[in-house]
Tab-separated table of C-alpha atoms and ligand atoms in Angstrom:
chain	number	residue	atom	x	y	z
A	30	MET	CA	-217.945	7.576	-36.954
A	31	SER	CA	-216.625	10.395	-39.091
A	32	ALA	CA	-212.981	11.149	-39.660
A	33	VAL	CA	-211.634	14.283	-38.072
A	34	GLY	CA	-209.411	16.331	-40.244
A	35	SER	CA	-206.811	18.809	-39.222
A	36	PRO	CA	-207.703	22.533	-39.452
A	37	GLY	CA	-208.030	23.635	-43.112
A	38	GLU	CA	-208.301	20.026	-44.292
A	39	ALA	CA	-211.671	18.965	-45.705
A	40	LEU	CA	-213.399	16.330	-43.540
A	41	ASP	CA	-214.048	12.991	-45.123
A	42	TRP	CA	-217.731	12.181	-44.537
A	43	THR	CA	-217.374	8.489	-45.310
A	44	ASP	CA	-219.340	6.411	-42.675
A	45	ARG	CA	-221.003	9.458	-41.345
A	46	LEU	CA	-224.611	9.192	-40.312
A	47	LEU	CA	-226.865	12.107	-41.536
A	48	GLU	CA	-230.490	12.967	-41.571
A	49	VAL	CA	-231.590	14.409	-44.940
A	50	ASP	CA	-234.724	15.423	-46.872
A	51	VAL	CA	-234.729	13.635	-50.157
A	52	GLY	CA	-235.088	15.551	-53.284
A	53	PRO	CA	-235.596	14.645	-56.931
A	54	VAL	CA	-234.414	11.492	-58.545
A	55	ALA	CA	-231.113	11.645	-60.434
A	56	HIS	CA	-229.764	9.422	-63.304
A	57	GLY	CA	-228.118	6.235	-61.890
A	58	GLY	CA	-230.622	4.880	-59.420
A	59	HIS	CA	-230.423	7.468	-56.629
A	60	CYS	CA	-232.055	10.619	-55.375
A	61	VAL	CA	-230.513	14.033	-54.665
A	62	ALA	CA	-230.338	15.425	-51.036
A	63	ARG	CA	-228.299	18.207	-49.683
A	64	HIS	CA	-226.390	18.508	-46.390
A	65	GLU	CA	-224.349	21.427	-45.287
A	66	GLY	CA	-224.112	22.775	-48.700
A	67	ARG	CA	-222.962	19.484	-50.187
A	68	VAL	CA	-224.923	17.218	-52.636
A	69	VAL	CA	-225.630	13.734	-51.349
A	70	PHE	CA	-226.616	11.067	-53.851
A	71	VAL	CA	-228.821	8.703	-51.819
A	72	ARG	CA	-229.698	5.129	-52.795
A	73	HIS	CA	-232.683	3.317	-51.383
A	74	ALA	CA	-234.598	6.475	-50.764
A	75	LEU	CA	-237.535	8.147	-52.639
A	76	PRO	CA	-238.295	11.773	-53.440
A	77	GLY	CA	-240.057	13.587	-50.639
A	78	GLU	CA	-238.843	11.180	-47.874
A	79	ARG	CA	-236.965	12.146	-44.805
A	80	VAL	CA	-234.269	9.444	-44.163
A	81	ARG	CA	-231.250	8.608	-42.080
A	82	VAL	CA	-228.290	7.808	-44.362
A	83	VAL	CA	-224.795	6.412	-44.047
A	84	VAL	CA	-222.298	7.994	-46.317
A	85	THR	CA	-220.647	5.317	-48.406
A	86	GLU	CA	-218.341	7.336	-50.451
A	87	ASP	CA	-216.971	10.922	-50.322
A	88	ASN	CA	-215.540	12.198	-53.576
A	89	GLY	CA	-213.516	14.817	-51.679
A	90	GLY	CA	-215.266	17.544	-53.636
A	91	SER	CA	-218.807	18.575	-54.163
A	92	PHE	CA	-220.767	15.405	-53.466
A	93	CYS	CA	-221.073	12.212	-51.497
A	94	ARG	CA	-222.832	8.896	-52.094
A	95	ALA	CA	-224.993	7.518	-49.298
A	96	ASP	CA	-227.388	4.671	-48.494
A	97	ALA	CA	-230.762	5.258	-46.719
A	98	VAL	CA	-230.555	3.026	-43.658
A	99	GLY	CA	-233.688	4.404	-41.730
A	100	VAL	CA	-236.847	5.980	-43.070
A	101	LEU	CA	-238.110	8.736	-40.904
A	102	GLU	CA	-240.897	9.920	-43.134
A	103	ALA	CA	-241.836	7.427	-45.856
A	104	SER	CA	-243.087	8.133	-49.409
A	105	PRO	CA	-246.479	6.761	-50.322
A	106	ASP	CA	-244.633	5.017	-53.199
A	107	ARG	CA	-242.450	2.974	-50.759
A	108	VAL	CA	-243.042	-0.840	-50.611
A	109	GLU	CA	-241.262	-3.703	-49.012
A	110	PRO	CA	-238.546	-5.067	-51.518
A	111	ALA	CA	-239.438	-8.483	-53.036
A	112	CYS	CA	-235.796	-9.462	-52.775
A	113	ALA	CA	-233.973	-10.420	-49.594
A	114	TRP	CA	-230.677	-9.347	-51.011
A	115	ALA	CA	-231.812	-5.859	-52.042
A	116	GLY	CA	-231.202	-2.788	-49.900
A	117	PRO	CA	-228.231	-0.985	-48.287
A	118	GLY	CA	-225.037	-3.056	-48.494
A	119	GLY	CA	-226.898	-5.667	-50.511
A	120	CYS	CA	-226.919	-6.690	-54.099
A	121	GLY	CA	-226.232	-3.713	-56.513
A	122	GLY	CA	-228.259	-5.142	-59.379
A	123	CYS	CA	-231.607	-3.481	-58.498
A	124	ASP	CA	-232.079	0.215	-57.580
A	125	TRP	CA	-235.867	0.542	-56.963
A	126	GLN	CA	-237.080	-2.590	-55.254
A	127	HIS	CA	-238.459	-0.360	-52.593
A	128	ALA	CA	-240.673	1.557	-54.991
A	129	THR	CA	-244.084	0.516	-56.611
A	130	PRO	CA	-243.706	-0.417	-60.191
A	131	ALA	CA	-245.714	2.649	-61.211
A	132	ALA	CA	-243.475	4.835	-59.138
A	133	GLN	CA	-240.411	3.212	-60.747
A	134	ARG	CA	-241.717	4.151	-64.165
A	135	ARG	CA	-242.415	7.681	-63.014
A	136	LEU	CA	-238.887	7.996	-61.668
A	137	LYS	CA	-237.348	6.741	-64.967
A	138	ALA	CA	-239.625	9.157	-66.958
A	139	ALA	CA	-238.341	11.968	-64.806
A	140	VAL	CA	-234.695	10.902	-65.434
A	141	VAL	CA	-235.194	10.756	-69.214
A	142	ALA	CA	-236.924	14.187	-69.248
A	143	GLU	CA	-234.233	15.766	-67.002
A	144	GLN	CA	-231.366	14.380	-69.231
A	145	LEU	CA	-233.105	15.684	-72.432
A	146	ALA	CA	-233.639	19.101	-70.825
A	147	ARG	CA	-230.134	19.394	-69.420
A	148	LEU	CA	-228.103	17.858	-72.188
A	149	ALA	CA	-230.220	18.610	-75.270
A	150	GLY	CA	-232.217	21.674	-74.250
A	151	ILE	CA	-235.568	19.820	-74.871
A	152	GLU	CA	-238.512	20.208	-72.533
A	153	ARG	CA	-240.858	17.277	-72.914
A	154	GLU	CA	-243.176	15.171	-70.866
A	155	VAL	CA	-241.992	11.502	-70.941
A	156	THR	CA	-244.028	8.507	-70.189
A	157	VAL	CA	-242.324	5.152	-69.511
A	158	GLU	CA	-244.531	2.204	-70.798
A	159	GLU	CA	-244.933	-0.915	-68.814
A	160	LEU	CA	-244.101	-4.295	-70.529
A	161	PRO	CA	-246.196	-7.329	-69.818
A	162	GLY	CA	-245.278	-9.730	-67.024
A	163	GLY	CA	-244.810	-7.458	-63.920
A	164	PRO	CA	-241.630	-6.446	-62.138
A	165	LEU	CA	-240.353	-9.869	-61.256
A	166	ASP	CA	-239.221	-13.065	-63.305
A	167	TRP	CA	-238.162	-11.213	-66.401
A	168	ARG	CA	-234.417	-11.196	-66.670
A	169	THR	CA	-233.338	-13.676	-69.365
A	170	ARG	CA	-229.653	-12.728	-69.462
A	171	MET	CA	-227.335	-11.924	-66.635
A	172	ARG	CA	-223.699	-11.814	-65.771
A	173	MET	CA	-222.927	-13.369	-62.370
A	174	ALA	CA	-219.625	-13.038	-60.412
A	175	VAL	CA	-218.032	-15.901	-58.459
A	176	THR	CA	-216.705	-15.672	-54.938
A	177	ASP	CA	-213.221	-16.706	-53.915
A	178	ASP	CA	-214.526	-20.096	-52.921
A	179	GLY	CA	-216.336	-20.775	-56.252
A	180	ARG	CA	-220.047	-19.689	-55.378
A	181	PRO	CA	-221.871	-17.716	-57.984
A	182	GLY	CA	-223.405	-14.498	-56.901
A	183	LEU	CA	-223.979	-10.827	-57.543
A	184	ARG	CA	-221.884	-7.861	-56.722
A	185	VAL	CA	-222.670	-5.299	-54.082
A	186	HIS	CA	-223.087	-1.815	-55.582
A	187	ARG	CA	-219.905	-0.050	-56.610
A	188	SER	CA	-217.928	-2.893	-54.958
A	189	HIS	CA	-215.964	-6.036	-55.931
A	190	GLU	CA	-217.529	-7.993	-53.016
A	191	VAL	CA	-219.689	-10.911	-54.330
A	192	LEU	CA	-222.826	-11.795	-52.550
A	193	PRO	CA	-223.484	-15.553	-52.939
A	194	VAL	CA	-227.231	-15.007	-53.401
A	195	GLY	CA	-229.533	-18.077	-53.301
A	196	ASP	CA	-231.845	-16.665	-55.923
A	197	CYS	CA	-232.675	-13.671	-57.832
A	198	PRO	CA	-236.381	-12.727	-58.043
A	199	ILE	CA	-235.998	-10.646	-61.180
A	200	ALA	CA	-234.345	-13.632	-63.170
A	201	ALA	CA	-236.510	-15.524	-65.537
A	202	PRO	CA	-237.873	-18.595	-63.862
A	203	GLY	CA	-235.416	-21.465	-63.818
A	204	ALA	CA	-232.608	-19.317	-65.296
A	205	LEU	CA	-230.357	-19.670	-62.285
A	206	LEU	CA	-231.165	-23.052	-60.873
A	207	PRO	CA	-228.510	-25.055	-62.787
A	208	VAL	CA	-225.965	-22.281	-62.196
A	209	LEU	CA	-226.383	-21.929	-58.493
A	210	GLU	CA	-226.216	-25.660	-57.803
A	211	ARG	CA	-222.673	-26.081	-59.051
A	212	ALA	CA	-219.221	-24.634	-58.251
A	213	TRP	CA	-217.415	-22.323	-60.633
A	214	THR	CA	-213.795	-21.112	-60.970
A	215	PRO	CA	-213.090	-18.748	-58.130
A	216	THR	CA	-213.212	-15.061	-59.325
A	217	ALA	CA	-214.585	-16.036	-62.711
A	218	GLU	CA	-217.774	-14.606	-64.204
A	219	VAL	CA	-220.773	-16.569	-65.456
A	220	GLU	CA	-222.860	-15.566	-68.325
A	221	VAL	CA	-226.406	-16.894	-68.106
A	222	VAL	CA	-229.016	-16.888	-70.823
A	223	ARG	CA	-232.412	-18.425	-70.569
A	224	ASP	CA	-233.978	-18.544	-74.078
A	225	ALA	CA	-237.494	-18.425	-75.342
A	226	GLU	CA	-237.765	-22.198	-75.178
A	227	GLY	CA	-236.707	-22.190	-71.618
A	228	GLU	CA	-233.255	-23.750	-72.238
A	229	VAL	CA	-230.546	-22.397	-69.880
A	230	HIS	CA	-227.137	-21.639	-71.357
A	231	ALA	CA	-224.281	-20.748	-69.126
A	232	ALA	CA	-220.628	-19.905	-69.889
A	233	GLU	CA	-217.699	-19.267	-67.559
A	234	LEU	CA	-215.635	-16.218	-68.420
A	235	PHE	CA	-212.139	-16.517	-67.012
A	236	GLU	CA	-208.855	-14.956	-67.916
A	237	GLY	CA	-210.180	-13.613	-71.292
A	238	ALA	CA	-211.540	-17.033	-72.397
A	239	ARG	CA	-215.268	-18.146	-72.571
A	240	HIS	CA	-215.984	-21.688	-71.608
A	241	PRO	CA	-219.565	-22.901	-72.309
A	242	GLU	CA	-220.561	-25.180	-69.455
A	243	ILE	CA	-224.352	-25.529	-69.475
A	244	GLY	CA	-226.827	-25.953	-72.324
A	245	SER	CA	-226.447	-26.046	-76.130
A	246	ASP	CA	-224.501	-23.538	-78.117
A	247	THR	CA	-227.760	-22.168	-79.773
A	248	ALA	CA	-230.250	-19.976	-78.077
A	249	HIS	CA	-233.759	-19.622	-79.646
A	250	GLU	CA	-235.596	-16.369	-79.504
A	251	ARG	CA	-238.928	-15.159	-80.897
A	252	ALA	CA	-239.744	-11.632	-81.894
A	253	ALA	CA	-241.377	-9.698	-84.698
A	254	GLY	CA	-243.266	-12.769	-85.751
A	255	ARG	CA	-240.057	-14.642	-86.496
A	256	THR	CA	-237.677	-16.976	-84.738
A	257	TRP	CA	-233.885	-16.602	-84.198
A	258	ALA	CA	-231.298	-19.077	-83.643
A	259	LEU	CA	-228.133	-17.348	-82.197
A	260	PRO	CA	-225.079	-18.075	-80.057
A	261	PRO	CA	-225.975	-17.311	-76.465
A	262	ALA	CA	-223.241	-14.691	-76.322
A	263	ALA	CA	-224.679	-12.687	-79.158
A	264	PHE	CA	-226.760	-9.651	-78.153
A	265	TRP	CA	-230.470	-10.046	-77.451
A	266	GLN	CA	-232.835	-7.961	-75.388
A	267	VAL	CA	-232.850	-9.054	-71.701
A	268	HIS	CA	-236.634	-8.617	-71.173
A	269	PRO	CA	-238.693	-11.275	-72.920
A	270	HIS	CA	-241.163	-8.458	-74.300
A	271	ALA	CA	-238.577	-5.869	-75.045
A	272	ALA	CA	-237.613	-7.033	-78.500
A	273	ASP	CA	-241.208	-6.783	-79.656
A	274	ALA	CA	-241.673	-3.342	-77.946
A	275	VAL	CA	-238.439	-1.934	-79.642
A	276	VAL	CA	-239.409	-3.303	-83.019
A	277	ASP	CA	-242.848	-1.712	-82.844
A	278	ALA	CA	-241.440	1.635	-81.773
A	279	VAL	CA	-238.757	1.540	-84.552
A	280	VAL	CA	-241.360	0.594	-87.240
A	281	GLU	CA	-243.467	3.419	-85.982
A	282	GLY	CA	-240.407	5.769	-86.043
A	283	VAL	CA	-239.188	4.926	-89.633
A	284	GLY	CA	-242.736	5.824	-90.959
A	285	ASP	CA	-243.902	5.039	-94.513
A	286	LEU	CA	-240.933	3.246	-96.272
A	287	ALA	CA	-241.738	2.940	-99.877
A	288	PRO	CA	-240.953	-0.450	-101.503
A	289	GLY	CA	-237.439	-0.078	-102.883
A	290	ALA	CA	-236.300	2.289	-100.245
A	291	CYS	CA	-232.972	1.938	-98.530
A	292	ALA	CA	-232.550	1.632	-94.747
A	293	TRP	CA	-229.347	1.241	-92.678
A	294	ASP	CA	-229.613	-0.795	-89.536
A	295	LEU	CA	-226.403	0.250	-87.626
A	296	TYR	CA	-225.395	-1.919	-84.593
A	297	GLY	CA	-227.872	-4.469	-86.040
A	298	GLY	CA	-227.036	-7.507	-83.829
A	299	ALA	CA	-228.789	-10.571	-85.101
A	300	GLY	CA	-231.141	-8.637	-87.232
A	301	LEU	CA	-234.114	-8.038	-84.934
A	302	ILE	CA	-234.723	-4.553	-86.538
A	303	ALA	CA	-233.531	-5.407	-89.999
A	304	ALA	CA	-236.272	-8.059	-90.411
A	305	PRO	CA	-239.267	-5.747	-90.180
A	306	LEU	CA	-237.480	-3.108	-92.224
A	307	ALA	CA	-236.843	-5.543	-94.966
A	308	GLU	CA	-240.557	-6.633	-95.027
A	309	ARG	CA	-241.309	-2.914	-95.475
A	310	VAL	CA	-238.831	-2.070	-98.344
A	311	GLY	CA	-239.681	-5.268	-100.060
A	312	PRO	CA	-237.333	-7.432	-102.243
A	313	GLU	CA	-236.379	-4.460	-104.491
A	314	GLY	CA	-235.373	-2.423	-101.475
A	315	ARG	CA	-232.245	-2.601	-99.347
A	316	VAL	CA	-231.569	-2.953	-95.647
A	317	VAL	CA	-227.945	-2.656	-94.831
A	318	LEU	CA	-227.165	-4.279	-91.356
A	319	VAL	CA	-223.785	-3.279	-89.824
A	320	GLU	CA	-222.588	-5.217	-86.911
A	321	SER	CA	-219.157	-6.011	-85.420
A	322	ASP	CA	-219.779	-9.275	-83.648
A	323	PRO	CA	-219.235	-12.183	-86.007
A	324	ASP	CA	-221.541	-14.480	-84.011
A	325	ALA	CA	-224.370	-11.903	-84.461
A	326	THR	CA	-223.695	-11.406	-88.246
A	327	ALA	CA	-223.625	-15.156	-88.795
A	328	ALA	CA	-226.985	-15.465	-86.957
A	329	ALA	CA	-228.410	-12.470	-88.910
A	330	GLY	CA	-227.284	-13.922	-92.230
A	331	ALA	CA	-228.867	-17.355	-91.443
A	332	CYS	CA	-232.079	-16.175	-89.711
A	333	LEU	CA	-232.845	-13.540	-92.381
A	334	ALA	CA	-231.871	-15.602	-95.396
A	335	ASP	CA	-235.442	-15.335	-96.715
A	336	LEU	CA	-235.311	-11.670	-96.953
A	337	PRO	CA	-233.409	-10.732	-100.096
A	338	ALA	CA	-233.248	-7.046	-99.210
A	339	VAL	CA	-230.955	-7.601	-96.188
A	340	GLN	CA	-227.260	-7.208	-96.763
A	341	VAL	CA	-225.165	-7.991	-93.713
A	342	VAL	CA	-221.932	-6.007	-93.273
A	343	ARG	CA	-219.556	-7.211	-90.550
A	344	SER	CA	-217.718	-4.197	-89.491
A	345	ARG	CA	-217.406	-1.578	-86.906
A	346	VAL	CA	-219.773	1.326	-87.695
A	347	GLU	CA	-216.951	3.763	-87.240
A	348	LYS	CA	-215.020	1.957	-89.909
A	349	VAL	CA	-217.714	2.027	-92.664
A	350	LEU	CA	-218.694	5.583	-91.895
A	351	GLY	CA	-215.310	7.117	-91.147
A	352	ASP	CA	-211.996	7.371	-92.834
A	353	GLY	CA	-211.269	3.667	-92.463
A	354	GLY	CA	-214.133	2.946	-94.987
A	355	LYS	CA	-213.675	3.055	-98.771
A	356	ARG	CA	-215.347	6.245	-99.866
A	357	SER	CA	-218.111	5.713	-102.395
A	358	SER	CA	-220.738	7.822	-104.158
A	359	THR	CA	-223.050	8.139	-101.236
A	360	ARG	CA	-223.741	11.704	-100.203
A	361	GLY	CA	-222.084	11.584	-96.691
A	362	GLY	CA	-219.113	9.520	-97.754
A	363	SER	CA	-219.221	5.892	-96.568
A	364	SER	CA	-218.442	2.413	-97.908
A	365	LEU	CA	-222.118	1.343	-97.470
A	366	PRO	CA	-224.735	1.241	-100.204
A	367	GLY	CA	-226.984	4.296	-100.077
A	368	PRO	CA	-227.920	6.927	-99.742
A	369	PRO	CA	-230.202	5.772	-96.903
A	370	ASP	CA	-233.799	7.004	-96.667
A	371	VAL	CA	-233.703	6.155	-93.091
A	372	ILE	CA	-231.047	5.165	-90.478
A	373	VAL	CA	-231.647	3.094	-87.445
A	374	ALA	CA	-228.845	3.162	-84.935
A	375	ASP	CA	-228.867	0.988	-81.707
A	376	PRO	CA	-225.435	1.553	-80.245
A	377	PRO	CA	-224.051	0.123	-77.063
A	378	ARG	CA	-224.619	1.997	-73.829
A	379	LYS	CA	-222.263	4.945	-74.449
A	380	GLY	CA	-224.184	5.951	-77.529
A	381	LEU	CA	-222.969	7.339	-80.833
A	382	GLY	CA	-220.886	10.169	-79.593
A	383	ARG	CA	-220.612	13.554	-81.260
A	384	GLY	CA	-218.344	12.629	-84.217
A	385	LEU	CA	-220.391	9.557	-85.266
A	386	ALA	CA	-223.612	11.506	-84.890
A	387	GLY	CA	-222.235	14.031	-87.278
A	388	GLN	CA	-221.195	11.410	-89.743
A	389	LEU	CA	-224.685	9.907	-89.560
A	390	ALA	CA	-226.225	13.263	-90.239
A	391	GLU	CA	-224.061	13.755	-93.341
A	392	GLN	CA	-225.804	10.730	-95.026
A	393	GLY	CA	-228.789	12.899	-95.659
A	394	ALA	CA	-231.477	10.483	-94.392
A	395	ALA	CA	-234.945	11.900	-93.847
A	396	ARG	CA	-235.195	10.084	-90.471
A	397	ILE	CA	-232.836	8.805	-87.877
A	398	VAL	CA	-234.269	6.464	-85.330
A	399	LEU	CA	-232.075	5.940	-82.200
A	400	VAL	CA	-232.484	3.065	-79.875
A	401	ALA	CA	-230.734	3.835	-76.530
A	402	CYS	CA	-230.434	2.270	-73.040
A	403	ASP	CA	-228.880	5.163	-71.437
A	404	PRO	CA	-230.979	8.450	-71.352
A	405	ALA	CA	-227.770	10.554	-70.915
A	406	ALA	CA	-226.168	9.018	-74.008
A	407	LEU	CA	-229.504	9.535	-75.859
A	408	ALA	CA	-229.714	13.064	-74.840
A	409	ARG	CA	-226.125	13.802	-75.977
A	410	ASP	CA	-226.712	12.087	-79.322
A	411	VAL	CA	-230.080	13.975	-79.756
A	412	ALA	CA	-228.178	17.268	-79.101
A	413	ALA	CA	-225.368	16.293	-81.517
A	414	LEU	CA	-227.849	15.575	-84.243
A	415	ALA	CA	-229.753	18.665	-83.605
A	416	GLU	CA	-226.556	20.659	-84.570
A	417	HIS	CA	-227.005	19.101	-87.919
A	418	GLY	CA	-230.546	20.036	-88.237
A	419	TYR	CA	-232.385	16.848	-86.886
A	420	ARG	CA	-235.368	17.568	-84.688
A	421	LEU	CA	-236.577	15.153	-82.036
A	422	ASP	CA	-240.004	13.955	-83.022
A	423	ALA	CA	-241.492	10.840	-81.344
A	424	LEU	CA	-240.042	9.485	-78.189
A	425	ARG	CA	-241.010	6.099	-76.693
A	426	ALA	CA	-239.580	4.803	-73.417
A	427	PHE	CA	-240.013	1.290	-72.089
A	428	ASP	CA	-239.540	-0.184	-68.685
A	429	ALA	CA	-237.511	-3.026	-70.042
A	430	PHE	CA	-235.529	-3.507	-66.871
A	431	PRO	CA	-238.055	-3.355	-63.992
A	432	MET	CA	-236.527	-2.784	-60.340
A	433	THR	CA	-233.402	-1.253	-61.917
A	434	HIS	CA	-232.830	2.311	-62.953
A	435	HIS	CA	-232.313	1.247	-66.590
A	436	VAL	CA	-234.768	2.242	-69.331
A	437	GLU	CA	-234.956	1.598	-73.011
A	438	CYS	CA	-235.770	4.455	-75.275
A	439	VAL	CA	-236.693	4.805	-79.030
A	440	ALA	CA	-236.299	8.246	-80.404
A	441	THR	CA	-237.166	9.472	-83.928
A	442	LEU	CA	-235.458	12.467	-85.382
A	443	LEU	CA	-236.599	14.255	-88.503
A	444	ALA	CA	-234.258	16.106	-90.920
A	445	ALA	CA	-235.006	19.833	-91.133
B	507	LIG	C1	-227.642	-2.623	-78.131
B	507	LIG	S1	-227.071	-3.976	-79.231
B	507	LIG	C2	-228.306	-3.862	-80.460
B	507	LIG	C3	-228.462	-5.091	-81.337
B	507	LIG	C4	-229.643	-5.158	-82.223
B	507	LIG	N1	-230.079	-3.840	-82.692
B	507	LIG	C5	-231.007	-5.699	-81.498
B	507	LIG	O1	-231.807	-4.854	-81.138
B	507	LIG	O2	-230.983	-6.856	-81.081
B	507	LIG	C6	-225.657	-3.308	-79.889
B	507	LIG	C7	-224.965	-4.104	-80.914
B	507	LIG	O3	-223.904	-3.372	-81.445
B	507	LIG	C8	-222.784	-4.182	-81.615
B	507	LIG	N2	-221.596	-3.293	-81.635
B	507	LIG	C9	-220.942	-2.798	-80.529
B	507	LIG	N3	-219.946	-1.926	-81.016
B	507	LIG	C10	-220.059	-1.874	-82.331
B	507	LIG	C11	-219.358	-1.084	-83.296
B	507	LIG	N4	-218.406	-0.167	-82.984
B	507	LIG	N5	-219.766	-1.301	-84.635
B	507	LIG	C12	-220.762	-2.298	-84.999
B	507	LIG	N6	-221.478	-2.955	-83.998
B	507	LIG	C13	-221.093	-2.752	-82.751
B	507	LIG	C14	-222.820	-5.182	-80.537
B	507	LIG	O4	-222.212	-6.418	-80.857
B	507	LIG	C15	-224.389	-5.415	-80.397
B	507	LIG	O5	-224.829	-6.443	-81.155
């Protein structure tokens, strides 16, 4: 099966069958094995197993990617996947269908701990907390792909191939039914939302345009003791219990906010986090929500209209913190009201980055609470803030994406 190279030329291992002992979990939904001195990232295996793998990609350098196609010695954590489309060559959406839910949480905890150790130099025992509802039937938002002949499906891992799945066991009940029973524009994508009232909203994304096709233009969500009405495309947590879990952890992280205090809620979305912050600082306090998506800011303005402390700023965070913002009297230089007593930042997957982390640190807040869905980005941001004197205090992690390798973290950093 393997390609044979000429003398001196490195062999391409793609398609080669190997037997390997599986080592620790690595970030990204795979485990690390070694073969003939090279690192092999193996999907669909578990630490401690001996498996037969097929190499799916050879990067030509130090590592390969592979799929476990036979289990020679199984881990006690191994179970039969609940999904017919999971496994080697199957749907790329789930990484850990073959592990018990408890083992999945241990694997994610190990990844968070390893990223913090490697990228931030912090040794810490991490626990990933379970959310209610079990490992199936939770996903309220998903992006589907469409086959060349118009059938909705899900992509194979690291491939453009679309599997026209007949179901998705992690999707919220009923979410996919109206989507699967009709045809879509070939090669488009379909954005599916099932809101807290059970209404399904689906829009087709094609050639840069978004066409709502199913459901109304308002999704209703409930969290933090409030209700939200927001456009389906605006950000909302994917797991139905994640919003409350994140809010609780953030409220814990910001600590005792005195009435009249000032809090910044950066990347604030529709105001999920701003709402409980506003209740804490009271009407004489200030919660400045910064968000770039006009749909989300409109929803925040409308849904939080009863909270006079909330000020919604539609802008990119970089702009109000960086050179693009009008400099004002705040300590760190920004166009936002301040100085903030506390900053909450919930950036997209790539995290804050070093420059922005430095600009946040300059604001002089006593606490910075980071919400992060990528442990590597979190660890890099924690390391960047540490350069400015912020020390990691509490860290909560939630299994907000069961069966996948994703994990949601809330980290509290205290100024020196
Ligand atoms: C992970 S979501 C968090 C939303 C909100 N905190 C919540 O919990 O519902 C990140 C949000 O940041 C917004 N966003 C992305 N890039 C941004 C930027 N450069 N400046 C401001 N907001 C941004 C997105 O539109 C999205 O609403």
